Amino acid sequence: MGLAVRPIVRLFIIAVSLAWLASCAAGPGRAPTPVAPSASKGRQAVPPAGTEPGSLFNAKGQRITHKAFAELAAKHDYILLGESHGSRCDHISQAALIRAMAAQGSGPVVGLEMVDVTRQDILDEFADDILDAQVVEERLDWQKAWGYGFDLYEPIFLAAKEHKLPMAALNLPQTIIAQVSAEGLNSLSPEETILLPESIVPPPAEQAKVLEDVFTQHSSGEDMDKLEAGLRHERFFLIQSLWDSKMAEQAVEARRNFARPVAIVAGAGHVEFGWGIAHRLRAYDPGAKILLVLPWRGKEPREGADVFYYCPATHRSSMGMVLQEEGQRVIVMDVDDDSRAGNAGLQVGDVITMAGATPVTSLWDLHKAGVEAHKAGKPLTLTVLRDKKLLTLDLGKLGKDKGL
């Protein structure tokens, strides 16, 4: 399959290194959302004129209906629904796919990366109609535990409730991930150790090469001795394996408990090319049939999955703004009141042209500029085009919990 790397692969890799890659992580309970340029040399594809968000394509680029998707999904045991965490369109599209499967008669268990296994009882009460969406958000302490607004994910919860589908928590608590990242497996308490997967499946060779590249990029220039560098390297790879192994293990358990397929809602980096969760599913449940589904942003090649749903690239920033890529532009789509973005003067409709000294033509450009500003200990300034005028706005310094 080669080393073609679609944008969200690097998003996932960065997201799980939260305790010590401060320039790229947003801290425990938050997964950052930079997107990297595709390294693929495959044929570029563009959506046909009039393509609506949520439209489906197969790997050959042919449009398919939701009914056809549901018929295909019914032949599989695990349906991996990849996403970008900050994209509302992605979650609406995932909910539509879950509804299509349920309407076809193959209603799945809905497995969630976003919920750790210690909170399974809350999902059970929601599925049993004991809790409504507002209460489940509060009980899950969603914003603190995950970091992306519950409103983004509510369509998935409502689809599950509408069709009376069971839901499964898939992940380890973020505190365990952070602890392993900082001090290793041996630092966990007996109670924490019990939550680990019974076996930790390492990444496949192709993904390992990509992980190695990303580790090198994000640790270069740091002042550390050989022992510290070795420990960070070891834990970086361990975290990737822990995260995906646990989610796969829980999905297998859910399939056995409910005797129905499992739709796994997870970041696209856990899904594409079958490197992440699917690789572990094959180890835990040999012979299982796995369907890979990914978002497609309309400009990168369609690779790494069996089915794609179209959603433009968007990012909900922890600074209080929603950004969207349109062609070679990054546009501010929403700004929260009394947020860092709002207080800096950003407005809906602003086109970000520069971040510091970096020209901005993609969300990845913005992420790189943020990393550089953080490492230099300098404020990040944005140049925006508004009403045919260029304005410079100061977002301040980016701390560990204040990434883009």
mmCIF file of N, CA and C in Angstrom, residues 229-277:
data_model
loop_
_atom_site.group_PDB
_atom_site.id
_atom_site.type_symbol
_atom_site.label_atom_id
_atom_site.label_comp_id
_atom_site.label_asym_id
_atom_site.label_seq_id
_atom_site.Cartn_x
_atom_site.Cartn_y
_atom_site.Cartn_z
ATOM 1 N N ALA A 229 15.290 10.567 25.283
ATOM 2 C CA ALA A 229 14.817 10.424 23.904
ATOM 3 C C ALA A 229 14.317 9.007 23.648
ATOM 4 N N GLY A 230 15.041 8.014 24.193
ATOM 5 C CA GLY A 230 14.630 6.631 24.023
ATOM 6 C C GLY A 230 13.301 6.328 24.689
ATOM 7 N N LEU A 231 13.120 6.873 25.899
ATOM 8 C CA LEU A 231 11.861 6.658 26.608
ATOM 9 C C LEU A 231 10.690 7.307 25.871
ATOM 10 N N ARG A 232 10.888 8.505 25.375
ATOM 11 C CA ARG A 232 9.818 9.187 24.653
ATOM 12 C C ARG A 232 9.439 8.412 23.395
ATOM 13 N N HIS A 233 10.442 7.915 22.703
ATOM 14 C CA HIS A 233 10.208 7.135 21.493
ATOM 15 C C HIS A 233 9.388 5.889 21.824
ATOM 16 N N GLU A 234 9.802 5.174 22.842
ATOM 17 C CA GLU A 234 9.114 3.946 23.234
ATOM 18 C C GLU A 234 7.663 4.227 23.630
ATOM 19 N N ARG A 235 7.450 5.277 24.421
ATOM 20 C CA ARG A 235 6.105 5.578 24.890
ATOM 21 C C ARG A 235 5.228 6.126 23.782
ATOM 22 N N PHE A 236 5.814 6.857 22.852
ATOM 23 C CA PHE A 236 5.056 7.358 21.718
ATOM 24 C C PHE A 236 4.413 6.199 20.963
ATOM 25 N N PHE A 237 5.194 5.185 20.645
ATOM 26 C CA PHE A 237 4.670 4.021 19.936
ATOM 27 C C PHE A 237 3.698 3.234 20.815
ATOM 28 N N LEU A 238 4.000 3.145 22.093
ATOM 29 C CA LEU A 238 3.136 2.411 23.010
ATOM 30 C C LEU A 238 1.745 3.029 23.072
ATOM 31 N N ILE A 239 1.688 4.351 23.119
ATOM 32 C CA ILE A 239 0.398 5.030 23.219
ATOM 33 C C ILE A 239 -0.471 4.738 22.003
ATOM 34 N N GLN A 240 0.126 4.791 20.805
ATOM 35 C CA GLN A 240 -0.647 4.486 19.604
ATOM 36 C C GLN A 240 -1.271 3.101 19.717
ATOM 37 N N SER A 241 -0.468 2.143 20.170
ATOM 38 C CA SER A 241 -0.933 0.764 20.253
ATOM 39 C C SER A 241 -1.968 0.577 21.356
ATOM 40 N N LEU A 242 -1.753 1.230 22.483
ATOM 41 C CA LEU A 242 -2.717 1.135 23.583
ATOM 42 C C LEU A 242 -4.087 1.643 23.151
ATOM 43 N N TRP A 243 -4.102 2.802 22.547
ATOM 44 C CA TRP A 243 -5.344 3.473 22.162
ATOM 45 C C TRP A 243 -6.153 2.581 21.211
ATOM 46 N N ASP A 244 -5.515 2.143 20.126
ATOM 47 C CA ASP A 244 -6.222 1.339 19.131
ATOM 48 C C ASP A 244 -6.540 -0.061 19.632
ATOM 49 N N SER A 245 -5.641 -0.647 20.413
ATOM 50 C CA SER A 245 -5.888 -1.989 20.923
ATOM 51 C C SER A 245 -7.097 -2.009 21.855
ATOM 52 N N LYS A 246 -7.191 -1.023 22.731
ATOM 53 C CA LYS A 246 -8.328 -0.988 23.651
ATOM 54 C C LYS A 246 -9.635 -0.814 22.898
ATOM 55 N N MET A 247 -9.669 0.090 21.925
ATOM 56 C CA MET A 247 -10.907 0.311 21.188
ATOM 57 C C MET A 247 -11.320 -0.940 20.419
ATOM 58 N N ALA A 248 -10.352 -1.620 19.831
ATOM 59 C CA ALA A 248 -10.670 -2.847 19.102
ATOM 60 C C ALA A 248 -11.173 -3.931 20.056
ATOM 61 N N GLU A 249 -10.521 -4.075 21.188
ATOM 62 C CA GLU A 249 -10.931 -5.074 22.166
ATOM 63 C C GLU A 249 -12.369 -4.847 22.626
ATOM 64 N N GLN A 250 -12.713 -3.605 22.914
ATOM 65 C CA GLN A 250 -14.065 -3.288 23.359
ATOM 66 C C GLN A 250 -15.089 -3.517 22.254
ATOM 67 N N ALA A 251 -14.712 -3.218 21.023
ATOM 68 C CA ALA A 251 -15.624 -3.447 19.901
ATOM 69 C C ALA A 251 -15.911 -4.931 19.724
ATOM 70 N N VAL A 252 -14.882 -5.761 19.865
ATOM 71 C CA VAL A 252 -15.069 -7.213 19.771
ATOM 72 C C VAL A 252 -15.999 -7.698 20.877
ATOM 73 N N GLU A 253 -15.807 -7.195 22.071
ATOM 74 C CA GLU A 253 -16.674 -7.575 23.183
ATOM 75 C C GLU A 253 -18.123 -7.158 22.921
ATOM 76 N N ALA A 254 -18.311 -5.959 22.372
ATOM 77 C CA ALA A 254 -19.662 -5.477 22.073
ATOM 78 C C ALA A 254 -20.325 -6.348 21.016
ATOM 79 N N ARG A 255 -19.581 -6.747 20.012
ATOM 80 C CA ARG A 255 -20.157 -7.595 18.967
ATOM 81 C C ARG A 255 -20.613 -8.932 19.546
ATOM 82 N N ARG A 256 -19.809 -9.482 20.423
ATOM 83 C CA ARG A 256 -20.162 -10.775 21.020
ATOM 84 C C ARG A 256 -21.337 -10.650 21.986
ATOM 85 N N ASN A 257 -21.355 -9.571 22.741
ATOM 86 C CA ASN A 257 -22.423 -9.392 23.732
ATOM 87 C C ASN A 257 -23.782 -9.158 23.083
ATOM 88 N N PHE A 258 -23.803 -8.423 21.978
ATOM 89 C CA PHE A 258 -25.077 -8.035 21.367
ATOM 90 C C PHE A 258 -25.402 -8.814 20.094
ATOM 91 N N ALA A 259 -24.441 -9.610 19.614
ATOM 92 C CA ALA A 259 -24.659 -10.422 18.412
ATOM 93 C C ALA A 259 -25.157 -9.570 17.246
ATOM 94 N N ARG A 260 -24.517 -8.456 17.060
ATOM 95 C CA ARG A 260 -24.841 -7.567 15.939
ATOM 96 C C ARG A 260 -23.583 -6.823 15.538
ATOM 97 N N PRO A 261 -23.559 -6.237 14.333
ATOM 98 C CA PRO A 261 -22.352 -5.505 13.913
ATOM 99 C C PRO A 261 -22.097 -4.303 14.803
ATOM 100 N N VAL A 262 -20.876 -3.804 14.744
ATOM 101 C CA VAL A 262 -20.478 -2.649 15.549
ATOM 102 C C VAL A 262 -20.031 -1.534 14.623
ATOM 103 N N ALA A 263 -20.677 -0.374 14.757
ATOM 104 C CA ALA A 263 -20.248 0.831 14.043
ATOM 105 C C ALA A 263 -19.361 1.628 14.981
ATOM 106 N N ILE A 264 -18.101 1.777 14.633
ATOM 107 C CA ILE A 264 -17.113 2.424 15.491
ATOM 108 C C ILE A 264 -16.915 3.862 15.034
ATOM 109 N N VAL A 265 -17.279 4.812 15.880
ATOM 110 C CA VAL A 265 -17.113 6.231 15.587
ATOM 111 C C VAL A 265 -15.774 6.668 16.180
ATOM 112 N N ALA A 266 -14.841 7.028 15.326
ATOM 113 C CA ALA A 266 -13.485 7.340 15.798
ATOM 114 C C ALA A 266 -12.809 8.312 14.837
ATOM 115 N N GLY A 267 -11.761 8.952 15.327
ATOM 116 C CA GLY A 267 -10.969 9.829 14.486
ATOM 117 C C GLY A 267 -10.475 9.099 13.246
ATOM 118 N N ALA A 268 -10.420 9.816 12.128
ATOM 119 C CA ALA A 268 -10.077 9.185 10.856
ATOM 120 C C ALA A 268 -8.704 8.526 10.878
ATOM 121 N N GLY A 269 -7.787 9.043 11.691
ATOM 122 C CA GLY A 269 -6.467 8.439 11.769
ATOM 123 C C GLY A 269 -6.470 7.047 12.360
ATOM 124 N N HIS A 270 -7.522 6.708 13.105
ATOM 125 C CA HIS A 270 -7.669 5.344 13.631
ATOM 126 C C HIS A 270 -8.232 4.395 12.578
ATOM 127 N N VAL A 271 -8.694 4.958 11.464
ATOM 128 C CA VAL A 271 -9.459 4.179 10.490
ATOM 129 C C VAL A 271 -8.690 3.949 9.204
ATOM 130 N N GLU A 272 -8.076 4.990 8.650
ATOM 131 C CA GLU A 272 -7.590 4.905 7.282
ATOM 132 C C GLU A 272 -6.498 3.872 7.089
ATOM 133 N N PHE A 273 -6.564 3.260 5.929
ATOM 134 C CA PHE A 273 -5.658 2.201 5.484
ATOM 135 C C PHE A 273 -5.767 0.933 6.332
ATOM 136 N N GLY A 274 -6.686 0.907 7.286
ATOM 137 C CA GLY A 274 -6.800 -0.265 8.151
ATOM 138 C C GLY A 274 -5.631 -0.417 9.100
ATOM 139 N N TRP A 275 -4.883 0.671 9.323
ATOM 140 C CA TRP A 275 -3.695 0.598 10.169
ATOM 141 C C TRP A 275 -4.019 0.563 11.648
ATOM 142 N N GLY A 276 -5.032 1.279 12.075
ATOM 143 C CA GLY A 276 -5.266 1.479 13.503
ATOM 144 C C GLY A 276 -6.153 0.427 14.120
ATOM 145 N N ILE A 277 -7.435 0.750 14.260
ATOM 146 C CA ILE A 277 -8.370 -0.168 14.916
ATOM 147 C C ILE A 277 -8.524 -1.457 14.113
#
